[in-house]
Amino acid sequence: ADPSGGGAAAAAPSPPTNLPLVFTRFFGREDEVTALEQALRSGDGRLVTITGPGGGGKTRLAIETARRLQDGFPGGIWFVPLADLQQPERIPDAVAAGLGAAASAPAGGALERVVRALSGPPALLILDNYEHLVEEGAAFVQVLRERVPALTCLVTSRQRLLLDGEREFPLLPLATPSLPGTPERLLEFPSVQLFVDRARAIRPDFQITRRNAAALAALCGKLEGIPLAVELAAAWAQTLTPTQMLERLNRRFDLLVSRRRDLSPRHQTLRATIEWSYRLLAPDVQRFFARLSAFRGGWTLEAAETVCGEPTAFAYLAELQERSLVVAEEQREGYPEAVMRCRMLETLREFAGEQVGDAERADLCARHADFFRDLAERAEPELTGPEQGRWLDRLEAERDNLRAALAWCSEAGNVEAGLRMGSALWRFWWARGPLSEGRALLENLLRQAGEAAVDDAVHARGLHAAGSMALNDGDLTPARSLFEAAIRLRRELGDADGLASSLYSMGLTLDDGPGREAARPFFEESLALRRRIDDKLGMAACISGLASLSMKDGDFAAARARFEEGLALRREMGDTPGTVYILNSLAQVAFGQGDLAESGALLEESLTLVRAMGHRQGTAIILSNLGGLNSRLGDHAAARAHLAESLTLLRQLGDKRFVMGALENCALLEHGLGRGARAVRLWAAAEAQRDALGVPYPNDPEELETIVADVRAAIGGREFASAWNEGRRMSREEALAYALEQESEQEAPQPEAAAAR
């Protein structure tokens, strides 16, 4: 009995609910749950629609959020599954049954029973899987909102209801790792957490190890963070390793199949999930959706209209976006004004591709290749002018499409179109990398050119472009062979402009090393041709080539005069890329003349311009030069920052030609810090790379020899020899990783060097 005489306080009854029980853990949506909860609690969130592609976790998010909201809806939280309902007119009956307002209740139709059941304290009604009922079902939701003011509706659907006041809540895939990383780092990603949890449900000893981490990261990336796809893949953990799953993803719809009996038929396979959305489209929209499979990585409206042959593509794209089959994003980079760019998940693209017959696919690929060849050829003249940065950004956005178009040209035997496109793009591959990719695509087409009926002028352009990429990739011997072939062909054609370009480029291949005087006649003949056709940019390039020879011969006064002549022409023509090159060269001249302050100022000006262009390789080169200058000036912090950024960029680009100078500048930094053995290893690694590429000398071998001799004396011959041999054995990647090691992992400074400082 209550000693006070009163009854014990009764606990407040919990609001009614029929939320389904779930038997698996929930991962990676904490931010989404919080945001959705706030939206539903707010006064303007009376209708919220969670949208997203099939298998994205919309239902699970709705349930998890609703569990946290029960205190806010005293009238109850009601969950009505509608995936299996095929007659829209039966929606009121299904909702009434979900609310327990069956036909035995007081008189009135199903809609009236629903209205009475919900016309009390604030309630939350969840209408799950509504996409196939939207056309007629939107009116039902609108009536409920009008007649039940305290009601909040949460809808899960692959498309919006398009009602006034509706708040869309788009659900993105789970985050996936972009790099392998350690097992601990991988477990920070919800897609990996989900995979591991579901894998352990059937194989309790499953764990991420250093041996399977890379495969697991790649697997989750290929699955694009789609929760259903991740769960279906994890279900094979008892039979397949992550590596084996990854190998089978080229047939993803065969792999991503579940044998669970408690899943709905459309969630038992990834194909069925997507097919459910596809069947809801009108035939003409289905056809357009299938044609979009020609694109890789995304497309613009202009591209969709041209490649798919649909003048009303904007209307179809709007519908596909509404149904969560396409994502549209505003893109500013690469265009004078912002444009909308669309994309679809690779999983959806593969399904779309299956709906296209062989004859139609061949036509689509040809249209796709024609469109992107035209884009590449429009971009080509802009890649040497003031708009270079914008056009590089535009081509970067289309990288996957350009790659696919070139590959198709090769596979289909459309060699001439492929050579035209590849030749137009070489400066893009040089600026943004990796050069090896562009080279491989173009050289594959050149191998086919001998058997194909290719126009000689197009063939010559291809040879020149491939030579230019080989040159900038540091492969001088194949570059010379390609330029020789281009020069021969262009002489036969009487192509003065093309011949001048190939002669100049051949000079560049000879400009390094002790036999560099052989470059002079090529520069001089090219310059004469350029003067004859009044090509000022070409003249500036040849003048700079001759200036480079003077500089490397130690005639800095002659070099300065020629570089400044070339710079005036570059500025007159608004050639920002050429201006960057000459400013960098003038910085080397100033350094050679002992004016380190001017050298630094010229490099900083050059760096500002090259960053604005988005030219990644140019940025890496100038950062390396700045790092070397900082090291000589004793500004070790600035040197380390510049060199770290340079090495990171060169590593990403797969650069071979300029990495040697960067390693030598890192060695200068290590020498300045008194870490002699590290400096020796880096010098030796750079020398090994030079030997491999046939470029045996740095710009100032005498300076290097003097410094190396000082280090040998400081650390002793035995340690020097050991460190030198270790550096010589390093691969390029090992040398880059060594140069980028954190200071805490490096050897202590030499005592005598530390004392000297």
JSON list of C-alpha atoms in Angstrom, two decimals, residues 96-253:
[
{"chain": "A", "resi": 96, "resn": "ALA", "atom": "CA", "xyz": [-6.88, 0.73, -42.89]},
{"chain": "A", "resi": 97, "resn": "ALA", "atom": "CA", "xyz": [-5.69, -2.83, -42.33]},
{"chain": "A", "resi": 98, "resn": "GLY", "atom": "CA", "xyz": [-2.32, -1.55, -41.14]},
{"chain": "A", "resi": 99, "resn": "LEU", "atom": "CA", "xyz": [-4.06, 0.73, -38.64]},
{"chain": "A", "resi": 100, "resn": "GLY", "atom": "CA", "xyz": [-6.32, -2.05, -37.38]},
{"chain": "A", "resi": 101, "resn": "ALA", "atom": "CA", "xyz": [-9.35, -0.17, -38.74]},
{"chain": "A", "resi": 102, "resn": "ALA", "atom": "CA", "xyz": [-10.87, -3.22, -40.42]},
{"chain": "A", "resi": 103, "resn": "ALA", "atom": "CA", "xyz": [-14.18, -3.36, -42.27]},
{"chain": "A", "resi": 104, "resn": "SER", "atom": "CA", "xyz": [-16.00, -4.50, -39.10]},
{"chain": "A", "resi": 105, "resn": "ALA", "atom": "CA", "xyz": [-15.47, -1.01, -37.68]},
{"chain": "A", "resi": 106, "resn": "PRO", "atom": "CA", "xyz": [-18.31, 1.55, -37.83]},
{"chain": "A", "resi": 107, "resn": "ALA", "atom": "CA", "xyz": [-19.83, 2.20, -41.22]},
{"chain": "A", "resi": 108, "resn": "GLY", "atom": "CA", "xyz": [-17.98, 4.03, -43.95]},
{"chain": "A", "resi": 109, "resn": "GLY", "atom": "CA", "xyz": [-15.50, 3.32, -46.67]},
{"chain": "A", "resi": 110, "resn": "ALA", "atom": "CA", "xyz": [-11.83, 2.50, -46.07]},
{"chain": "A", "resi": 111, "resn": "LEU", "atom": "CA", "xyz": [-10.78, 6.14, -46.48]},
{"chain": "A", "resi": 112, "resn": "GLU", "atom": "CA", "xyz": [-13.26, 7.24, -43.81]},
{"chain": "A", "resi": 113, "resn": "ARG", "atom": "CA", "xyz": [-12.02, 4.52, -41.46]},
{"chain": "A", "resi": 114, "resn": "VAL", "atom": "CA", "xyz": [-8.42, 5.71, -41.97]},
{"chain": "A", "resi": 115, "resn": "VAL", "atom": "CA", "xyz": [-9.38, 9.33, -41.33]},
{"chain": "A", "resi": 116, "resn": "ARG", "atom": "CA", "xyz": [-11.22, 8.41, -38.11]},
{"chain": "A", "resi": 117, "resn": "ALA", "atom": "CA", "xyz": [-8.35, 6.23, -36.90]},
{"chain": "A", "resi": 118, "resn": "LEU", "atom": "CA", "xyz": [-5.82, 9.01, -37.38]},
{"chain": "A", "resi": 119, "resn": "SER", "atom": "CA", "xyz": [-7.97, 11.94, -36.21]},
{"chain": "A", "resi": 120, "resn": "GLY", "atom": "CA", "xyz": [-6.64, 12.05, -32.69]},
{"chain": "A", "resi": 121, "resn": "PRO", "atom": "CA", "xyz": [-3.31, 13.10, -31.19]},
{"chain": "A", "resi": 122, "resn": "PRO", "atom": "CA", "xyz": [-0.42, 13.65, -33.64]},
{"chain": "A", "resi": 123, "resn": "ALA", "atom": "CA", "xyz": [0.46, 10.45, -35.46]},
{"chain": "A", "resi": 124, "resn": "LEU", "atom": "CA", "xyz": [3.12, 9.31, -37.96]},
{"chain": "A", "resi": 125, "resn": "LEU", "atom": "CA", "xyz": [2.07, 7.21, -40.95]},
{"chain": "A", "resi": 126, "resn": "ILE", "atom": "CA", "xyz": [4.84, 5.43, -42.89]},
{"chain": "A", "resi": 127, "resn": "LEU", "atom": "CA", "xyz": [3.89, 4.42, -46.42]},
{"chain": "A", "resi": 128, "resn": "ASP", "atom": "CA", "xyz": [6.66, 2.07, -47.53]},
{"chain": "A", "resi": 129, "resn": "ASN", "atom": "CA", "xyz": [7.59, 1.29, -51.16]},
{"chain": "A", "resi": 130, "resn": "TYR", "atom": "CA", "xyz": [5.21, 3.72, -52.80]},
{"chain": "A", "resi": 131, "resn": "GLU", "atom": "CA", "xyz": [6.93, 4.28, -56.17]},
{"chain": "A", "resi": 132, "resn": "HIS", "atom": "CA", "xyz": [4.60, 2.09, -58.24]},
{"chain": "A", "resi": 133, "resn": "LEU", "atom": "CA", "xyz": [1.52, 3.75, -56.71]},
{"chain": "A", "resi": 134, "resn": "VAL", "atom": "CA", "xyz": [2.56, 7.38, -57.01]},
{"chain": "A", "resi": 135, "resn": "GLU", "atom": "CA", "xyz": [0.31, 8.41, -59.90]},
{"chain": "A", "resi": 136, "resn": "GLU", "atom": "CA", "xyz": [-2.95, 7.61, -58.08]},
{"chain": "A", "resi": 137, "resn": "GLY", "atom": "CA", "xyz": [-1.52, 7.34, -54.59]},
{"chain": "A", "resi": 138, "resn": "ALA", "atom": "CA", "xyz": [-0.45, 10.99, -54.37]},
{"chain": "A", "resi": 139, "resn": "ALA", "atom": "CA", "xyz": [-4.12, 12.02, -54.27]},
{"chain": "A", "resi": 140, "resn": "PHE", "atom": "CA", "xyz": [-4.73, 9.70, -51.30]},
{"chain": "A", "resi": 141, "resn": "VAL", "atom": "CA", "xyz": [-1.89, 11.28, -49.34]},
{"chain": "A", "resi": 142, "resn": "GLN", "atom": "CA", "xyz": [-3.14, 14.77, -50.19]},
{"chain": "A", "resi": 143, "resn": "VAL", "atom": "CA", "xyz": [-6.62, 13.95, -48.90]},
{"chain": "A", "resi": 144, "resn": "LEU", "atom": "CA", "xyz": [-5.18, 12.63, -45.63]},
{"chain": "A", "resi": 145, "resn": "ARG", "atom": "CA", "xyz": [-3.12, 15.79, -45.15]},
{"chain": "A", "resi": 146, "resn": "GLU", "atom": "CA", "xyz": [-6.17, 17.95, -45.73]},
{"chain": "A", "resi": 147, "resn": "ARG", "atom": "CA", "xyz": [-8.53, 16.01, -43.48]},
{"chain": "A", "resi": 148, "resn": "VAL", "atom": "CA", "xyz": [-6.11, 15.06, -40.67]},
{"chain": "A", "resi": 149, "resn": "PRO", "atom": "CA", "xyz": [-4.14, 18.22, -39.76]},
{"chain": "A", "resi": 150, "resn": "ALA", "atom": "CA", "xyz": [-2.17, 16.49, -36.98]},
{"chain": "A", "resi": 151, "resn": "LEU", "atom": "CA", "xyz": [-0.92, 13.71, -39.24]},
{"chain": "A", "resi": 152, "resn": "THR", "atom": "CA", "xyz": [2.69, 13.45, -40.47]},
{"chain": "A", "resi": 153, "resn": "CYS", "atom": "CA", "xyz": [3.40, 11.19, -43.44]},
{"chain": "A", "resi": 154, "resn": "LEU", "atom": "CA", "xyz": [6.75, 9.55, -44.13]},
{"chain": "A", "resi": 155, "resn": "VAL", "atom": "CA", "xyz": [6.94, 7.92, -47.56]},
{"chain": "A", "resi": 156, "resn": "THR", "atom": "CA", "xyz": [9.69, 5.70, -48.96]},
{"chain": "A", "resi": 157, "resn": "SER", "atom": "CA", "xyz": [9.75, 5.71, -52.74]},
{"chain": "A", "resi": 158, "resn": "ARG", "atom": "CA", "xyz": [12.06, 5.74, -55.71]},
{"chain": "A", "resi": 159, "resn": "GLN", "atom": "CA", "xyz": [10.37, 8.97, -56.80]},
{"chain": "A", "resi": 160, "resn": "ARG", "atom": "CA", "xyz": [8.68, 11.97, -55.19]},
{"chain": "A", "resi": 161, "resn": "LEU", "atom": "CA", "xyz": [4.93, 12.39, -54.95]},
{"chain": "A", "resi": 162, "resn": "LEU", "atom": "CA", "xyz": [5.22, 15.93, -56.38]},
{"chain": "A", "resi": 163, "resn": "LEU", "atom": "CA", "xyz": [2.82, 17.42, -53.85]},
{"chain": "A", "resi": 164, "resn": "ASP", "atom": "CA", "xyz": [2.90, 20.94, -52.49]},
{"chain": "A", "resi": 165, "resn": "GLY", "atom": "CA", "xyz": [4.86, 21.14, -49.22]},
{"chain": "A", "resi": 166, "resn": "GLU", "atom": "CA", "xyz": [6.55, 17.76, -49.77]},
{"chain": "A", "resi": 167, "resn": "ARG", "atom": "CA", "xyz": [10.13, 17.58, -48.44]},
{"chain": "A", "resi": 168, "resn": "GLU", "atom": "CA", "xyz": [12.35, 15.22, -50.37]},
{"chain": "A", "resi": 169, "resn": "PHE", "atom": "CA", "xyz": [15.02, 13.36, -48.43]},
{"chain": "A", "resi": 170, "resn": "PRO", "atom": "CA", "xyz": [17.40, 11.83, -51.00]},
{"chain": "A", "resi": 171, "resn": "LEU", "atom": "CA", "xyz": [19.32, 8.87, -49.60]},
{"chain": "A", "resi": 172, "resn": "LEU", "atom": "CA", "xyz": [22.84, 8.46, -50.95]},
{"chain": "A", "resi": 173, "resn": "PRO", "atom": "CA", "xyz": [24.79, 5.17, -50.96]},
{"chain": "A", "resi": 174, "resn": "LEU", "atom": "CA", "xyz": [27.02, 4.33, -48.00]},
{"chain": "A", "resi": 175, "resn": "ALA", "atom": "CA", "xyz": [30.51, 5.83, -48.00]},
{"chain": "A", "resi": 176, "resn": "THR", "atom": "CA", "xyz": [33.19, 3.59, -49.51]},
{"chain": "A", "resi": 177, "resn": "PRO", "atom": "CA", "xyz": [36.99, 3.74, -49.15]},
{"chain": "A", "resi": 178, "resn": "SER", "atom": "CA", "xyz": [38.90, 5.26, -52.05]},
{"chain": "A", "resi": 179, "resn": "LEU", "atom": "CA", "xyz": [42.20, 3.66, -50.98]},
{"chain": "A", "resi": 180, "resn": "PRO", "atom": "CA", "xyz": [42.93, 0.30, -49.34]},
{"chain": "A", "resi": 181, "resn": "GLY", "atom": "CA", "xyz": [44.34, 1.59, -46.04]},
{"chain": "A", "resi": 182, "resn": "THR", "atom": "CA", "xyz": [44.78, -0.43, -42.86]},
{"chain": "A", "resi": 183, "resn": "PRO", "atom": "CA", "xyz": [42.07, -2.72, -41.47]},
{"chain": "A", "resi": 184, "resn": "GLU", "atom": "CA", "xyz": [41.41, -0.14, -38.75]},
{"chain": "A", "resi": 185, "resn": "ARG", "atom": "CA", "xyz": [40.94, 2.62, -41.30]},
{"chain": "A", "resi": 186, "resn": "LEU", "atom": "CA", "xyz": [38.63, 0.52, -43.46]},
{"chain": "A", "resi": 187, "resn": "LEU", "atom": "CA", "xyz": [36.34, -0.11, -40.51]},
{"chain": "A", "resi": 188, "resn": "GLU", "atom": "CA", "xyz": [35.66, 3.62, -40.36]},
{"chain": "A", "resi": 189, "resn": "PHE", "atom": "CA", "xyz": [33.56, 3.25, -43.52]},
{"chain": "A", "resi": 190, "resn": "PRO", "atom": "CA", "xyz": [29.94, 2.16, -43.07]},
{"chain": "A", "resi": 191, "resn": "SER", "atom": "CA", "xyz": [29.92, 0.07, -46.25]},
{"chain": "A", "resi": 192, "resn": "VAL", "atom": "CA", "xyz": [32.80, -1.98, -44.86]},
{"chain": "A", "resi": 193, "resn": "GLN", "atom": "CA", "xyz": [31.15, -2.19, -41.43]},
{"chain": "A", "resi": 194, "resn": "LEU", "atom": "CA", "xyz": [28.00, -3.53, -43.08]},
{"chain": "A", "resi": 195, "resn": "PHE", "atom": "CA", "xyz": [29.93, -6.09, -45.12]},
{"chain": "A", "resi": 196, "resn": "VAL", "atom": "CA", "xyz": [31.87, -7.37, -42.12]},
{"chain": "A", "resi": 197, "resn": "ASP", "atom": "CA", "xyz": [28.78, -7.62, -39.93]},
{"chain": "A", "resi": 198, "resn": "ARG", "atom": "CA", "xyz": [26.78, -9.58, -42.53]},
{"chain": "A", "resi": 199, "resn": "ALA", "atom": "CA", "xyz": [29.79, -11.78, -43.38]},
{"chain": "A", "resi": 200, "resn": "ARG", "atom": "CA", "xyz": [30.26, -12.68, -39.70]},
{"chain": "A", "resi": 201, "resn": "ALA", "atom": "CA", "xyz": [26.62, -13.70, -39.47]},
{"chain": "A", "resi": 202, "resn": "ILE", "atom": "CA", "xyz": [27.43, -16.72, -41.64]},
{"chain": "A", "resi": 203, "resn": "ARG", "atom": "CA", "xyz": [31.17, -16.99, -41.01]},
{"chain": "A", "resi": 204, "resn": "PRO", "atom": "CA", "xyz": [31.92, -15.89, -37.42]},
{"chain": "A", "resi": 205, "resn": "ASP", "atom": "CA", "xyz": [35.71, -15.89, -37.90]},
{"chain": "A", "resi": 206, "resn": "PHE", "atom": "CA", "xyz": [35.65, -13.45, -40.80]},
{"chain": "A", "resi": 207, "resn": "GLN", "atom": "CA", "xyz": [37.89, -10.42, -40.27]},
{"chain": "A", "resi": 208, "resn": "ILE", "atom": "CA", "xyz": [39.75, -7.75, -42.22]},
{"chain": "A", "resi": 209, "resn": "THR", "atom": "CA", "xyz": [43.45, -8.49, -42.49]},
{"chain": "A", "resi": 210, "resn": "ARG", "atom": "CA", "xyz": [46.30, -6.77, -44.27]},
{"chain": "A", "resi": 211, "resn": "ARG", "atom": "CA", "xyz": [46.10, -9.51, -46.89]},
{"chain": "A", "resi": 212, "resn": "ASN", "atom": "CA", "xyz": [42.45, -8.98, -47.81]},
{"chain": "A", "resi": 213, "resn": "ALA", "atom": "CA", "xyz": [42.13, -5.24, -47.03]},
{"chain": "A", "resi": 214, "resn": "ALA", "atom": "CA", "xyz": [42.87, -4.03, -50.57]},
{"chain": "A", "resi": 215, "resn": "ALA", "atom": "CA", "xyz": [40.41, -6.48, -52.13]},
{"chain": "A", "resi": 216, "resn": "LEU", "atom": "CA", "xyz": [37.71, -5.63, -49.60]},
{"chain": "A", "resi": 217, "resn": "ALA", "atom": "CA", "xyz": [38.15, -1.89, -50.17]},
{"chain": "A", "resi": 218, "resn": "ALA", "atom": "CA", "xyz": [37.93, -2.39, -53.94]},
{"chain": "A", "resi": 219, "resn": "LEU", "atom": "CA", "xyz": [34.92, -4.68, -53.54]},
{"chain": "A", "resi": 220, "resn": "CYS", "atom": "CA", "xyz": [32.93, -2.14, -51.51]},
{"chain": "A", "resi": 221, "resn": "GLY", "atom": "CA", "xyz": [33.90, 0.53, -54.03]},
{"chain": "A", "resi": 222, "resn": "LYS", "atom": "CA", "xyz": [32.69, -1.61, -56.93]},
{"chain": "A", "resi": 223, "resn": "LEU", "atom": "CA", "xyz": [29.45, -2.29, -55.07]},
{"chain": "A", "resi": 224, "resn": "GLU", "atom": "CA", "xyz": [29.11, 1.52, -54.88]},
{"chain": "A", "resi": 225, "resn": "GLY", "atom": "CA", "xyz": [27.98, 1.46, -51.26]},
{"chain": "A", "resi": 226, "resn": "ILE", "atom": "CA", "xyz": [24.51, 0.15, -52.19]},
{"chain": "A", "resi": 227, "resn": "PRO", "atom": "CA", "xyz": [23.43, -1.58, -48.96]},
{"chain": "A", "resi": 228, "resn": "LEU", "atom": "CA", "xyz": [21.55, -4.39, -50.72]},
{"chain": "A", "resi": 229, "resn": "ALA", "atom": "CA", "xyz": [24.52, -5.09, -53.00]},
{"chain": "A", "resi": 230, "resn": "VAL", "atom": "CA", "xyz": [26.91, -5.15, -50.02]},
{"chain": "A", "resi": 231, "resn": "GLU", "atom": "CA", "xyz": [24.65, -7.55, -48.10]},
{"chain": "A", "resi": 232, "resn": "LEU", "atom": "CA", "xyz": [24.19, -9.86, -51.09]},
{"chain": "A", "resi": 233, "resn": "ALA", "atom": "CA", "xyz": [27.96, -10.00, -51.63]},
{"chain": "A", "resi": 234, "resn": "ALA", "atom": "CA", "xyz": [28.69, -10.59, -47.95]},
{"chain": "A", "resi": 235, "resn": "ALA", "atom": "CA", "xyz": [26.33, -13.57, -48.03]},
{"chain": "A", "resi": 236, "resn": "TRP", "atom": "CA", "xyz": [28.98, -15.41, -50.05]},
{"chain": "A", "resi": 237, "resn": "ALA", "atom": "CA", "xyz": [31.64, -15.02, -47.34]},
{"chain": "A", "resi": 238, "resn": "GLN", "atom": "CA", "xyz": [31.41, -18.69, -46.43]},
{"chain": "A", "resi": 239, "resn": "THR", "atom": "CA", "xyz": [32.21, -19.70, -50.01]},
{"chain": "A", "resi": 240, "resn": "LEU", "atom": "CA", "xyz": [34.31, -16.92, -51.53]},
{"chain": "A", "resi": 241, "resn": "THR", "atom": "CA", "xyz": [37.08, -14.61, -50.33]},
{"chain": "A", "resi": 242, "resn": "PRO", "atom": "CA", "xyz": [36.81, -10.85, -51.04]},
{"chain": "A", "resi": 243, "resn": "THR", "atom": "CA", "xyz": [39.33, -11.31, -53.86]},
{"chain": "A", "resi": 244, "resn": "GLN", "atom": "CA", "xyz": [37.21, -14.04, -55.45]},
{"chain": "A", "resi": 245, "resn": "MET", "atom": "CA", "xyz": [34.07, -11.89, -55.10]},
{"chain": "A", "resi": 246, "resn": "LEU", "atom": "CA", "xyz": [35.86, -8.99, -56.75]},
{"chain": "A", "resi": 247, "resn": "GLU", "atom": "CA", "xyz": [36.91, -11.20, -59.66]},
{"chain": "A", "resi": 248, "resn": "ARG", "atom": "CA", "xyz": [33.29, -12.22, -60.21]},
{"chain": "A", "resi": 249, "resn": "LEU", "atom": "CA", "xyz": [31.89, -8.70, -60.18]},
{"chain": "A", "resi": 250, "resn": "ASN", "atom": "CA", "xyz": [32.29, -8.43, -63.95]},
{"chain": "A", "resi": 251, "resn": "ARG", "atom": "CA", "xyz": [29.13, -10.56, -63.80]},
{"chain": "A", "resi": 252, "resn": "ARG", "atom": "CA", "xyz": [27.69, -8.75, -60.82]},
{"chain": "A", "resi": 253, "resn": "PHE", "atom": "CA", "xyz": [24.08, -9.77, -61.41]}
]
